[in-house]
């Protein structure tokens, strides 16, 4: 596990730099997740092709610090991602983000400009309003969520994702959810469509039909469908996701 002090977040951010060939793929996790928890299985899969991978735990998640004074907005998190890559002197890179991490990856791709070789996002937020999960969190006050909402969520969760959620600060989860509900301008979907880099949208087969998937197809976006998986695709079909990511970079 590596670390550096982020001037953007005023805290220590930690990441895994897993060796391999080619330009690195930077993995950005979703709300309540951590790349160090979610993605090693993807990177180690033979289908991934032994490519170099950088797995960042965003501030508030996993092994990174969890400052109470930081806002945890998607735009701020995107700047942290770019700050890390500048710290590493990485000239060119690929980006992958899932769910909220997809929205962050879209903003990071816009910030990264010509340094970005391509962007893969899986079931991201394309517009303000959030999903059912984030709306339920943001419907509470931050204090309410910290006091009762987060403990209740942990108690009710029975999937393997619980371990990842446990590593997140409740204020980071709430502020991230509120950020998804608030959105950005221009919207993530508009930024995505207008990026001057190759882009792919990944959906789990079990998440379909979905209005965002259909709308992006109509816009000419390349869509990949991951079989035998829904929204938690890295846990439900890690080998399949590894194969799709390798295909996009190939």
JSON list of C-alpha atoms in Angstrom, two decimals:
[
{"chain": "A", "resi": 1, "resn": "UNK", "atom": "CA", "xyz": [0.00, 0.00, 0.00]},
{"chain": "A", "resi": 2, "resn": "UNK", "atom": "CA", "xyz": [1.37, 3.39, -1.06]},
{"chain": "A", "resi": 3, "resn": "UNK", "atom": "CA", "xyz": [0.47, 6.84, 0.26]},
{"chain": "A", "resi": 4, "resn": "UNK", "atom": "CA", "xyz": [0.83, 10.54, -0.47]},
{"chain": "A", "resi": 5, "resn": "UNK", "atom": "CA", "xyz": [-0.52, 13.71, 1.08]},
{"chain": "A", "resi": 6, "resn": "UNK", "atom": "CA", "xyz": [-3.28, 15.23, -1.03]},
{"chain": "A", "resi": 7, "resn": "UNK", "atom": "CA", "xyz": [-3.33, 19.01, -1.09]},
{"chain": "A", "resi": 8, "resn": "UNK", "atom": "CA", "xyz": [-6.83, 18.80, -2.57]},
{"chain": "A", "resi": 9, "resn": "UNK", "atom": "CA", "xyz": [-8.30, 16.80, 0.31]},
{"chain": "A", "resi": 10, "resn": "UNK", "atom": "CA", "xyz": [-5.80, 17.83, 3.01]},
{"chain": "A", "resi": 11, "resn": "UNK", "atom": "CA", "xyz": [-5.30, 14.21, 4.02]},
{"chain": "A", "resi": 12, "resn": "UNK", "atom": "CA", "xyz": [-3.26, 11.12, 3.22]},
{"chain": "A", "resi": 13, "resn": "UNK", "atom": "CA", "xyz": [-4.55, 9.13, 0.26]},
{"chain": "A", "resi": 14, "resn": "UNK", "atom": "CA", "xyz": [-3.52, 5.50, -0.24]},
{"chain": "A", "resi": 15, "resn": "UNK", "atom": "CA", "xyz": [-3.44, 3.30, -3.30]},
{"chain": "A", "resi": 16, "resn": "UNK", "atom": "CA", "xyz": [-2.13, 0.03, -4.71]},
{"chain": "A", "resi": 17, "resn": "UNK", "atom": "CA", "xyz": [0.17, 0.11, -7.74]},
{"chain": "A", "resi": 18, "resn": "UNK", "atom": "CA", "xyz": [0.02, -3.42, -9.13]},
{"chain": "A", "resi": 19, "resn": "UNK", "atom": "CA", "xyz": [2.81, -4.10, -11.64]},
{"chain": "A", "resi": 20, "resn": "UNK", "atom": "CA", "xyz": [2.20, -5.17, -15.20]},
{"chain": "A", "resi": 21, "resn": "UNK", "atom": "CA", "xyz": [2.75, -4.12, -18.78]},
{"chain": "A", "resi": 22, "resn": "UNK", "atom": "CA", "xyz": [1.49, -1.11, -20.68]},
{"chain": "A", "resi": 23, "resn": "UNK", "atom": "CA", "xyz": [-0.02, 2.16, -19.57]},
{"chain": "A", "resi": 24, "resn": "UNK", "atom": "CA", "xyz": [-1.88, 1.79, -16.25]},
{"chain": "A", "resi": 25, "resn": "UNK", "atom": "CA", "xyz": [-5.60, 1.44, -15.79]},
{"chain": "A", "resi": 26, "resn": "UNK", "atom": "CA", "xyz": [-6.77, 3.57, -12.87]},
{"chain": "A", "resi": 27, "resn": "UNK", "atom": "CA", "xyz": [-9.68, 2.03, -10.96]},
{"chain": "A", "resi": 28, "resn": "UNK", "atom": "CA", "xyz": [-12.14, 4.38, -9.21]},
{"chain": "A", "resi": 29, "resn": "UNK", "atom": "CA", "xyz": [-14.64, 2.83, -6.83]},
{"chain": "A", "resi": 30, "resn": "UNK", "atom": "CA", "xyz": [-18.24, 3.70, -6.09]},
{"chain": "A", "resi": 31, "resn": "UNK", "atom": "CA", "xyz": [-20.14, 4.94, -3.04]},
{"chain": "A", "resi": 32, "resn": "UNK", "atom": "CA", "xyz": [-19.46, 2.90, 0.08]},
{"chain": "A", "resi": 33, "resn": "UNK", "atom": "CA", "xyz": [-16.73, 0.94, -1.69]},
{"chain": "A", "resi": 34, "resn": "UNK", "atom": "CA", "xyz": [-12.92, 0.87, -1.80]},
{"chain": "A", "resi": 35, "resn": "UNK", "atom": "CA", "xyz": [-10.69, -0.05, -4.73]},
{"chain": "A", "resi": 36, "resn": "UNK", "atom": "CA", "xyz": [-8.31, -1.96, -2.45]},
{"chain": "A", "resi": 37, "resn": "UNK", "atom": "CA", "xyz": [-11.25, -4.19, -1.48]},
{"chain": "A", "resi": 38, "resn": "UNK", "atom": "CA", "xyz": [-13.07, -4.46, -4.79]},
{"chain": "A", "resi": 39, "resn": "UNK", "atom": "CA", "xyz": [-10.59, -4.66, -7.64]},
{"chain": "A", "resi": 40, "resn": "UNK", "atom": "CA", "xyz": [-7.56, -6.89, -6.82]},
{"chain": "A", "resi": 41, "resn": "UNK", "atom": "CA", "xyz": [-9.60, -9.90, -7.97]},
{"chain": "A", "resi": 42, "resn": "UNK", "atom": "CA", "xyz": [-10.17, -8.19, -11.34]},
{"chain": "A", "resi": 43, "resn": "UNK", "atom": "CA", "xyz": [-6.52, -7.29, -11.83]},
{"chain": "A", "resi": 44, "resn": "UNK", "atom": "CA", "xyz": [-5.28, -10.77, -10.90]},
{"chain": "A", "resi": 45, "resn": "UNK", "atom": "CA", "xyz": [-7.66, -12.52, -13.28]},
{"chain": "A", "resi": 46, "resn": "UNK", "atom": "CA", "xyz": [-5.91, -14.04, -16.33]},
{"chain": "A", "resi": 47, "resn": "UNK", "atom": "CA", "xyz": [-8.47, -12.31, -18.56]},
{"chain": "A", "resi": 48, "resn": "UNK", "atom": "CA", "xyz": [-7.14, -8.91, -17.48]},
{"chain": "A", "resi": 49, "resn": "UNK", "atom": "CA", "xyz": [-3.89, -9.64, -19.27]},
{"chain": "A", "resi": 50, "resn": "UNK", "atom": "CA", "xyz": [-1.32, -8.69, -16.61]},
{"chain": "A", "resi": 51, "resn": "UNK", "atom": "CA", "xyz": [-1.63, -4.96, -17.24]},
{"chain": "A", "resi": 52, "resn": "UNK", "atom": "CA", "xyz": [-0.40, -2.39, -14.72]},
{"chain": "A", "resi": 53, "resn": "UNK", "atom": "CA", "xyz": [-3.23, -1.15, -12.49]},
{"chain": "A", "resi": 54, "resn": "UNK", "atom": "CA", "xyz": [-3.56, 1.67, -9.97]},
{"chain": "A", "resi": 55, "resn": "UNK", "atom": "CA", "xyz": [-6.26, 1.12, -7.35]},
{"chain": "A", "resi": 56, "resn": "UNK", "atom": "CA", "xyz": [-7.04, 4.30, -5.45]},
{"chain": "A", "resi": 57, "resn": "UNK", "atom": "CA", "xyz": [-8.99, 4.42, -2.21]},
{"chain": "A", "resi": 58, "resn": "UNK", "atom": "CA", "xyz": [-10.66, 7.82, -2.41]},
{"chain": "A", "resi": 59, "resn": "UNK", "atom": "CA", "xyz": [-10.61, 10.05, 0.68]},
{"chain": "A", "resi": 60, "resn": "UNK", "atom": "CA", "xyz": [-13.18, 8.75, 3.15]},
{"chain": "A", "resi": 61, "resn": "UNK", "atom": "CA", "xyz": [-12.87, 5.16, 1.93]},
{"chain": "A", "resi": 62, "resn": "UNK", "atom": "CA", "xyz": [-10.75, 2.07, 2.52]},
{"chain": "A", "resi": 63, "resn": "UNK", "atom": "CA", "xyz": [-7.22, 2.75, 3.72]},
{"chain": "A", "resi": 64, "resn": "UNK", "atom": "CA", "xyz": [-7.26, 6.48, 2.93]},
{"chain": "A", "resi": 65, "resn": "UNK", "atom": "CA", "xyz": [-7.82, 9.13, 5.58]},
{"chain": "A", "resi": 66, "resn": "UNK", "atom": "CA", "xyz": [-11.32, 10.32, 6.33]},
{"chain": "A", "resi": 67, "resn": "UNK", "atom": "CA", "xyz": [-11.19, 14.03, 7.16]},
{"chain": "A", "resi": 68, "resn": "UNK", "atom": "CA", "xyz": [-14.33, 15.63, 8.53]},
{"chain": "A", "resi": 69, "resn": "UNK", "atom": "CA", "xyz": [-13.58, 19.00, 6.87]},
{"chain": "A", "resi": 70, "resn": "UNK", "atom": "CA", "xyz": [-13.51, 17.63, 3.29]},
{"chain": "A", "resi": 71, "resn": "UNK", "atom": "CA", "xyz": [-16.61, 17.92, 1.08]},
{"chain": "A", "resi": 72, "resn": "UNK", "atom": "CA", "xyz": [-16.42, 14.56, -0.79]},
{"chain": "A", "resi": 73, "resn": "UNK", "atom": "CA", "xyz": [-18.08, 16.03, -3.89]},
{"chain": "A", "resi": 74, "resn": "UNK", "atom": "CA", "xyz": [-17.46, 14.10, -7.10]},
{"chain": "A", "resi": 75, "resn": "UNK", "atom": "CA", "xyz": [-15.58, 17.07, -8.57]},
{"chain": "A", "resi": 76, "resn": "UNK", "atom": "CA", "xyz": [-13.23, 17.22, -5.60]},
{"chain": "A", "resi": 77, "resn": "UNK", "atom": "CA", "xyz": [-12.62, 13.47, -5.77]},
{"chain": "A", "resi": 78, "resn": "UNK", "atom": "CA", "xyz": [-11.83, 13.73, -9.49]},
{"chain": "A", "resi": 79, "resn": "UNK", "atom": "CA", "xyz": [-9.19, 16.35, -8.71]},
{"chain": "A", "resi": 80, "resn": "UNK", "atom": "CA", "xyz": [-7.66, 13.97, -6.15]},
{"chain": "A", "resi": 81, "resn": "UNK", "atom": "CA", "xyz": [-7.39, 11.26, -8.82]},
{"chain": "A", "resi": 82, "resn": "UNK", "atom": "CA", "xyz": [-5.56, 13.63, -11.18]},
{"chain": "A", "resi": 83, "resn": "UNK", "atom": "CA", "xyz": [-3.40, 14.87, -8.31]},
{"chain": "A", "resi": 84, "resn": "UNK", "atom": "CA", "xyz": [-2.30, 11.29, -7.60]},
{"chain": "A", "resi": 85, "resn": "UNK", "atom": "CA", "xyz": [-1.37, 10.67, -11.24]},
{"chain": "A", "resi": 86, "resn": "UNK", "atom": "CA", "xyz": [0.64, 13.90, -11.28]},
{"chain": "A", "resi": 87, "resn": "UNK", "atom": "CA", "xyz": [2.36, 12.75, -8.10]},
{"chain": "A", "resi": 88, "resn": "UNK", "atom": "CA", "xyz": [3.27, 9.47, -9.85]},
{"chain": "A", "resi": 89, "resn": "UNK", "atom": "CA", "xyz": [4.46, 11.28, -13.00]},
{"chain": "A", "resi": 90, "resn": "UNK", "atom": "CA", "xyz": [2.14, 9.10, -15.09]},
{"chain": "A", "resi": 91, "resn": "UNK", "atom": "CA", "xyz": [2.02, 10.67, -18.54]},
{"chain": "A", "resi": 92, "resn": "UNK", "atom": "CA", "xyz": [-0.80, 8.62, -20.07]},
{"chain": "A", "resi": 93, "resn": "UNK", "atom": "CA", "xyz": [-3.38, 6.32, -18.52]},
{"chain": "A", "resi": 94, "resn": "UNK", "atom": "CA", "xyz": [-6.74, 4.59, -18.85]},
{"chain": "A", "resi": 95, "resn": "UNK", "atom": "CA", "xyz": [-9.64, 5.25, -16.48]},
{"chain": "A", "resi": 96, "resn": "UNK", "atom": "CA", "xyz": [-12.32, 2.92, -15.16]},
{"chain": "A", "resi": 97, "resn": "UNK", "atom": "CA", "xyz": [-15.06, 3.90, -12.71]},
{"chain": "A", "resi": 98, "resn": "UNK", "atom": "CA", "xyz": [-18.10, 2.13, -11.34]},
{"chain": "A", "resi": 99, "resn": "UNK", "atom": "CA", "xyz": [-21.36, 3.77, -10.18]},
{"chain": "A", "resi": 100, "resn": "UNK", "atom": "CA", "xyz": [-20.39, 7.01, -8.38]},
{"chain": "A", "resi": 101, "resn": "UNK", "atom": "CA", "xyz": [-16.83, 6.17, -9.37]},
{"chain": "A", "resi": 102, "resn": "UNK", "atom": "CA", "xyz": [-17.99, 6.30, -12.98]},
{"chain": "A", "resi": 103, "resn": "UNK", "atom": "CA", "xyz": [-19.20, 9.86, -12.50]},
{"chain": "A", "resi": 104, "resn": "UNK", "atom": "CA", "xyz": [-15.89, 10.76, -10.84]},
{"chain": "A", "resi": 105, "resn": "UNK", "atom": "CA", "xyz": [-14.00, 9.06, -13.69]},
{"chain": "A", "resi": 106, "resn": "UNK", "atom": "CA", "xyz": [-15.93, 11.14, -16.24]},
{"chain": "A", "resi": 107, "resn": "UNK", "atom": "CA", "xyz": [-14.85, 14.34, -14.49]},
{"chain": "A", "resi": 108, "resn": "UNK", "atom": "CA", "xyz": [-11.29, 13.04, -14.15]},
{"chain": "A", "resi": 109, "resn": "UNK", "atom": "CA", "xyz": [-11.22, 12.25, -17.88]},
{"chain": "A", "resi": 110, "resn": "UNK", "atom": "CA", "xyz": [-12.25, 15.83, -18.63]},
{"chain": "A", "resi": 111, "resn": "UNK", "atom": "CA", "xyz": [-9.47, 17.11, -16.37]},
{"chain": "A", "resi": 112, "resn": "UNK", "atom": "CA", "xyz": [-6.92, 14.68, -17.77]},
{"chain": "A", "resi": 113, "resn": "UNK", "atom": "CA", "xyz": [-7.35, 15.78, -21.38]},
{"chain": "A", "resi": 114, "resn": "UNK", "atom": "CA", "xyz": [-4.94, 14.21, -23.86]},
{"chain": "A", "resi": 115, "resn": "UNK", "atom": "CA", "xyz": [-3.27, 12.17, -21.12]},
{"chain": "A", "resi": 116, "resn": "UNK", "atom": "CA", "xyz": [-6.35, 9.91, -21.04]},
{"chain": "A", "resi": 117, "resn": "UNK", "atom": "CA", "xyz": [-6.12, 6.99, -23.47]},
{"chain": "A", "resi": 118, "resn": "UNK", "atom": "CA", "xyz": [-9.69, 5.87, -22.88]},
{"chain": "A", "resi": 119, "resn": "UNK", "atom": "CA", "xyz": [-12.52, 5.76, -20.35]},
{"chain": "A", "resi": 120, "resn": "UNK", "atom": "CA", "xyz": [-14.66, 2.80, -19.28]},
{"chain": "A", "resi": 121, "resn": "UNK", "atom": "CA", "xyz": [-17.59, 3.40, -16.93]},
{"chain": "A", "resi": 122, "resn": "UNK", "atom": "CA", "xyz": [-20.02, 0.86, -15.52]},
{"chain": "A", "resi": 123, "resn": "UNK", "atom": "CA", "xyz": [-23.52, 1.97, -14.55]},
{"chain": "A", "resi": 124, "resn": "UNK", "atom": "CA", "xyz": [-22.50, 5.52, -13.57]},
{"chain": "A", "resi": 125, "resn": "UNK", "atom": "CA", "xyz": [-24.70, 8.42, -12.58]},
{"chain": "A", "resi": 126, "resn": "UNK", "atom": "CA", "xyz": [-25.17, 10.46, -15.75]},
{"chain": "A", "resi": 127, "resn": "UNK", "atom": "CA", "xyz": [-27.49, 13.10, -14.29]},
{"chain": "A", "resi": 128, "resn": "UNK", "atom": "CA", "xyz": [-28.46, 14.76, -11.01]},
{"chain": "A", "resi": 129, "resn": "UNK", "atom": "CA", "xyz": [-30.99, 13.12, -8.73]},
{"chain": "A", "resi": 130, "resn": "UNK", "atom": "CA", "xyz": [-29.02, 10.09, -7.62]},
{"chain": "A", "resi": 131, "resn": "UNK", "atom": "CA", "xyz": [-30.13, 6.48, -7.60]},
{"chain": "A", "resi": 132, "resn": "UNK", "atom": "CA", "xyz": [-32.39, 4.81, -5.09]},
{"chain": "A", "resi": 133, "resn": "UNK", "atom": "CA", "xyz": [-29.46, 4.07, -2.79]},
{"chain": "A", "resi": 134, "resn": "UNK", "atom": "CA", "xyz": [-27.98, 7.57, -2.74]},
{"chain": "A", "resi": 135, "resn": "UNK", "atom": "CA", "xyz": [-31.40, 9.24, -2.56]},
{"chain": "A", "resi": 136, "resn": "UNK", "atom": "CA", "xyz": [-32.26, 7.21, 0.52]},
{"chain": "A", "resi": 137, "resn": "UNK", "atom": "CA", "xyz": [-29.08, 8.34, 2.23]},
{"chain": "A", "resi": 138, "resn": "UNK", "atom": "CA", "xyz": [-29.36, 12.00, 1.21]},
{"chain": "A", "resi": 139, "resn": "UNK", "atom": "CA", "xyz": [-33.01, 12.10, 2.35]},
{"chain": "A", "resi": 140, "resn": "UNK", "atom": "CA", "xyz": [-31.68, 12.02, 5.91]},
{"chain": "A", "resi": 141, "resn": "UNK", "atom": "CA", "xyz": [-29.68, 14.83, 7.44]},
{"chain": "A", "resi": 142, "resn": "UNK", "atom": "CA", "xyz": [-25.97, 14.16, 7.74]},
{"chain": "A", "resi": 143, "resn": "UNK", "atom": "CA", "xyz": [-26.28, 14.01, 11.52]},
{"chain": "A", "resi": 144, "resn": "UNK", "atom": "CA", "xyz": [-29.19, 11.56, 11.32]},
{"chain": "A", "resi": 145, "resn": "UNK", "atom": "CA", "xyz": [-27.31, 9.31, 8.93]},
{"chain": "A", "resi": 146, "resn": "UNK", "atom": "CA", "xyz": [-24.20, 9.27, 11.11]},
{"chain": "A", "resi": 147, "resn": "UNK", "atom": "CA", "xyz": [-26.22, 8.61, 14.26]},
{"chain": "A", "resi": 148, "resn": "UNK", "atom": "CA", "xyz": [-28.72, 6.01, 13.07]},
{"chain": "A", "resi": 149, "resn": "UNK", "atom": "CA", "xyz": [-28.75, 5.55, 9.28]},
{"chain": "A", "resi": 150, "resn": "UNK", "atom": "CA", "xyz": [-25.24, 4.23, 8.81]},
{"chain": "A", "resi": 151, "resn": "UNK", "atom": "CA", "xyz": [-25.35, 1.77, 11.75]},
{"chain": "A", "resi": 152, "resn": "UNK", "atom": "CA", "xyz": [-28.73, 0.49, 10.51]},
{"chain": "A", "resi": 153, "resn": "UNK", "atom": "CA", "xyz": [-27.33, 0.07, 7.00]},
{"chain": "A", "resi": 154, "resn": "UNK", "atom": "CA", "xyz": [-24.40, -1.94, 8.30]},
{"chain": "A", "resi": 155, "resn": "UNK", "atom": "CA", "xyz": [-26.64, -4.12, 10.45]},
{"chain": "A", "resi": 156, "resn": "UNK", "atom": "CA", "xyz": [-28.99, -4.86, 7.55]},
{"chain": "A", "resi": 157, "resn": "UNK", "atom": "CA", "xyz": [-26.26, -5.62, 4.98]},
{"chain": "A", "resi": 158, "resn": "UNK", "atom": "CA", "xyz": [-25.49, -9.32, 4.49]},
{"chain": "A", "resi": 159, "resn": "UNK", "atom": "CA", "xyz": [-23.51, -9.34, 1.23]},
{"chain": "A", "resi": 160, "resn": "UNK", "atom": "CA", "xyz": [-19.74, -9.24, 0.85]},
{"chain": "A", "resi": 161, "resn": "UNK", "atom": "CA", "xyz": [-20.04, -5.52, 0.19]},
{"chain": "A", "resi": 162, "resn": "UNK", "atom": "CA", "xyz": [-20.54, -5.02, 3.94]},
{"chain": "A", "resi": 163, "resn": "UNK", "atom": "CA", "xyz": [-16.80, -5.31, 4.50]},
{"chain": "A", "resi": 164, "resn": "UNK", "atom": "CA", "xyz": [-16.17, -2.49, 2.08]},
{"chain": "A", "resi": 165, "resn": "UNK", "atom": "CA", "xyz": [-18.92, -0.31, 3.52]},
{"chain": "A", "resi": 166, "resn": "UNK", "atom": "CA", "xyz": [-17.44, -0.78, 6.99]},
{"chain": "A", "resi": 167, "resn": "UNK", "atom": "CA", "xyz": [-14.22, 0.86, 5.74]},
{"chain": "A", "resi": 168, "resn": "UNK", "atom": "CA", "xyz": [-16.06, 4.07, 4.77]},
{"chain": "A", "resi": 169, "resn": "UNK", "atom": "CA", "xyz": [-16.63, 7.03, 7.07]},
{"chain": "A", "resi": 170, "resn": "UNK", "atom": "CA", "xyz": [-20.37, 7.70, 7.42]},
{"chain": "A", "resi": 171, "resn": "UNK", "atom": "CA", "xyz": [-19.92, 11.43, 6.73]},
{"chain": "A", "resi": 172, "resn": "UNK", "atom": "CA", "xyz": [-18.07, 10.55, 3.52]},
{"chain": "A", "resi": 173, "resn": "UNK", "atom": "CA", "xyz": [-20.91, 8.25, 2.45]},
{"chain": "A", "resi": 174, "resn": "UNK", "atom": "CA", "xyz": [-23.54, 10.88, 3.18]},
{"chain": "A", "resi": 175, "resn": "UNK", "atom": "CA", "xyz": [-21.69, 13.71, 1.43]},
{"chain": "A", "resi": 176, "resn": "UNK", "atom": "CA", "xyz": [-20.95, 11.50, -1.57]},
{"chain": "A", "resi": 177, "resn": "UNK", "atom": "CA", "xyz": [-24.64, 10.57, -1.83]},
{"chain": "A", "resi": 178, "resn": "UNK", "atom": "CA", "xyz": [-25.66, 14.22, -1.51]},
{"chain": "A", "resi": 179, "resn": "UNK", "atom": "CA", "xyz": [-23.22, 15.08, -4.27]},
{"chain": "A", "resi": 180, "resn": "UNK", "atom": "CA", "xyz": [-24.85, 12.56, -6.62]},
{"chain": "A", "resi": 181, "resn": "UNK", "atom": "CA", "xyz": [-28.29, 13.98, -5.87]},
{"chain": "A", "resi": 182, "resn": "UNK", "atom": "CA", "xyz": [-27.06, 17.55, -6.46]},
{"chain": "A", "resi": 183, "resn": "UNK", "atom": "CA", "xyz": [-25.23, 16.71, -9.68]},
{"chain": "A", "resi": 184, "resn": "UNK", "atom": "CA", "xyz": [-22.84, 18.88, -11.70]},
{"chain": "A", "resi": 185, "resn": "UNK", "atom": "CA", "xyz": [-23.17, 21.34, -14.59]},
{"chain": "A", "resi": 186, "resn": "UNK", "atom": "CA", "xyz": [-22.78, 20.32, -17.33]},
{"chain": "A", "resi": 187, "resn": "UNK", "atom": "CA", "xyz": [-24.19, 16.93, -16.36]},
{"chain": "A", "resi": 188, "resn": "UNK", "atom": "CA", "xyz": [-21.96, 13.86, -16.26]},
{"chain": "A", "resi": 189, "resn": "UNK", "atom": "CA", "xyz": [-23.77, 12.41, -19.28]},
{"chain": "A", "resi": 190, "resn": "UNK", "atom": "CA", "xyz": [-23.11, 15.51, -21.37]},
{"chain": "A", "resi": 191, "resn": "UNK", "atom": "CA", "xyz": [-19.44, 15.54, -20.37]},
{"chain": "A", "resi": 192, "resn": "UNK", "atom": "CA", "xyz": [-19.19, 11.84, -21.24]},
{"chain": "A", "resi": 193, "resn": "UNK", "atom": "CA", "xyz": [-20.68, 12.22, -24.70]},
{"chain": "A", "resi": 194, "resn": "UNK", "atom": "CA", "xyz": [-18.41, 15.16, -25.54]},
{"chain": "A", "resi": 195, "resn": "UNK", "atom": "CA", "xyz": [-15.11, 13.68, -24.36]},
{"chain": "A", "resi": 196, "resn": "UNK", "atom": "CA", "xyz": [-12.45, 13.59, -27.06]},
{"chain": "A", "resi": 197, "resn": "UNK", "atom": "CA", "xyz": [-11.22, 10.12, -25.99]},
{"chain": "A", "resi": 198, "resn": "UNK", "atom": "CA", "xyz": [-12.54, 6.60, -26.65]},
{"chain": "A", "resi": 199, "resn": "UNK", "atom": "CA", "xyz": [-15.34, 5.74, -24.23]},
{"chain": "A", "resi": 200, "resn": "UNK", "atom": "CA", "xyz": [-17.26, 2.60, -23.31]},
{"chain": "A", "resi": 201, "resn": "UNK", "atom": "CA", "xyz": [-20.34, 2.06, -21.15]},
{"chain": "A", "resi": 202, "resn": "UNK", "atom": "CA", "xyz": [-20.63, -1.24, -19.29]},
{"chain": "A", "resi": 203, "resn": "UNK", "atom": "CA", "xyz": [-23.91, -2.58, -17.95]},
{"chain": "A", "resi": 204, "resn": "UNK", "atom": "CA", "xyz": [-24.65, -5.74, -16.04]},
{"chain": "A", "resi": 205, "resn": "UNK", "atom": "CA", "xyz": [-27.11, -7.99, -17.85]},
{"chain": "A", "resi": 206, "resn": "UNK", "atom": "CA", "xyz": [-29.29, -8.18, -14.74]},
{"chain": "A", "resi": 207, "resn": "UNK", "atom": "CA", "xyz": [-29.53, -4.36, -14.55]},
{"chain": "A", "resi": 208, "resn": "UNK", "atom": "CA", "xyz": [-31.33, -4.15, -17.88]},
{"chain": "A", "resi": 209, "resn": "UNK", "atom": "CA", "xyz": [-33.52, -2.67, -19.21]},
{"chain": "A", "resi": 210, "resn": "UNK", "atom": "CA", "xyz": [-32.22, 0.76, -18.23]},
{"chain": "A", "resi": 211, "resn": "UNK", "atom": "CA", "xyz": [-33.03, 4.18, -19.67]},
{"chain": "A", "resi": 212, "resn": "UNK", "atom": "CA", "xyz": [-29.43, 5.41, -19.49]},
{"chain": "A", "resi": 213, "resn": "UNK", "atom": "CA", "xyz": [-28.15, 2.39, -21.41]},
{"chain": "A", "resi": 214, "resn": "UNK", "atom": "CA", "xyz": [-30.75, 2.89, -24.14]},
{"chain": "A", "resi": 215, "resn": "UNK", "atom": "CA", "xyz": [-30.11, 6.64, -24.38]},
{"chain": "A", "resi": 216, "resn": "UNK", "atom": "CA", "xyz": [-26.35, 6.21, -24.66]},
{"chain": "A", "resi": 217, "resn": "UNK", "atom": "CA", "xyz": [-26.75, 3.59, -27.40]},
{"chain": "A", "resi": 218, "resn": "UNK", "atom": "CA", "xyz": [-28.82, 6.12, -29.34]},
{"chain": "A", "resi": 219, "resn": "UNK", "atom": "CA", "xyz": [-25.98, 8.61, -28.93]},
{"chain": "A", "resi": 220, "resn": "UNK", "atom": "CA", "xyz": [-23.60, 6.11, -30.53]},
{"chain": "A", "resi": 221, "resn": "UNK", "atom": "CA", "xyz": [-21.75, 5.17, -27.34]},
{"chain": "A", "resi": 222, "resn": "UNK", "atom": "CA", "xyz": [-20.09, 1.74, -27.40]},
{"chain": "A", "resi": 223, "resn": "UNK", "atom": "CA", "xyz": [-21.95, -0.43, -24.87]},
{"chain": "A", "resi": 224, "resn": "UNK", "atom": "CA", "xyz": [-20.66, -3.67, -23.35]},
{"chain": "A", "resi": 225, "resn": "UNK", "atom": "CA", "xyz": [-23.05, -6.03, -21.53]},
{"chain": "A", "resi": 226, "resn": "UNK", "atom": "CA", "xyz": [-21.60, -8.15, -18.72]},
{"chain": "A", "resi": 227, "resn": "UNK", "atom": "CA", "xyz": [-23.48, -11.46, -18.42]},
{"chain": "A", "resi": 228, "resn": "UNK", "atom": "CA", "xyz": [-24.60, -12.97, -15.11]},
{"chain": "A", "resi": 229, "resn": "UNK", "atom": "CA", "xyz": [-24.16, -9.72, -13.20]},
{"chain": "A", "resi": 230, "resn": "UNK", "atom": "CA", "xyz": [-26.10, -6.73, -11.96]},
{"chain": "A", "resi": 231, "resn": "UNK", "atom": "CA", "xyz": [-24.86, -3.50, -10.40]},
{"chain": "A", "resi": 232, "resn": "UNK", "atom": "CA", "xyz": [-22.30, -5.22, -8.13]},
{"chain": "A", "resi": 233, "resn": "UNK", "atom": "CA", "xyz": [-20.54, -6.59, -11.18]},
{"chain": "A", "resi": 234, "resn": "UNK", "atom": "CA", "xyz": [-17.01, -6.74, -9.78]},
{"chain": "A", "resi": 235, "resn": "UNK", "atom": "CA", "xyz": [-18.25, -9.16, -7.12]},
{"chain": "A", "resi": 236, "resn": "UNK", "atom": "CA", "xyz": [-20.77, -11.04, -9.27]},
{"chain": "A", "resi": 237, "resn": "UNK", "atom": "CA", "xyz": [-18.68, -11.68, -12.39]},
{"chain": "A", "resi": 238, "resn": "UNK", "atom": "CA", "xyz": [-15.10, -10.47, -11.83]},
{"chain": "A", "resi": 239, "resn": "UNK", "atom": "CA", "xyz": [-13.59, -12.57, -14.61]},
{"chain": "A", "resi": 240, "resn": "UNK", "atom": "CA", "xyz": [-16.15, -11.27, -17.10]},
{"chain": "A", "resi": 241, "resn": "UNK", "atom": "CA", "xyz": [-15.46, -7.68, -16.10]},
{"chain": "A", "resi": 242, "resn": "UNK", "atom": "CA", "xyz": [-11.70, -8.25, -16.39]},
{"chain": "A", "resi": 243, "resn": "UNK", "atom": "CA", "xyz": [-12.22, -9.57, -19.92]},
{"chain": "A", "resi": 244, "resn": "UNK", "atom": "CA", "xyz": [-14.31, -6.57, -20.98]},
{"chain": "A", "resi": 245, "resn": "UNK", "atom": "CA", "xyz": [-11.79, -4.07, -19.61]},
{"chain": "A", "resi": 246, "resn": "UNK", "atom": "CA", "xyz": [-8.95, -5.85, -21.40]},
{"chain": "A", "resi": 247, "resn": "UNK", "atom": "CA", "xyz": [-10.93, -5.85, -24.64]},
{"chain": "A", "resi": 248, "resn": "UNK", "atom": "CA", "xyz": [-11.52, -2.11, -24.41]},
{"chain": "A", "resi": 249, "resn": "UNK", "atom": "CA", "xyz": [-7.84, -1.39, -23.82]},
{"chain": "A", "resi": 250, "resn": "UNK", "atom": "CA", "xyz": [-6.84, -3.84, -26.56]}
]
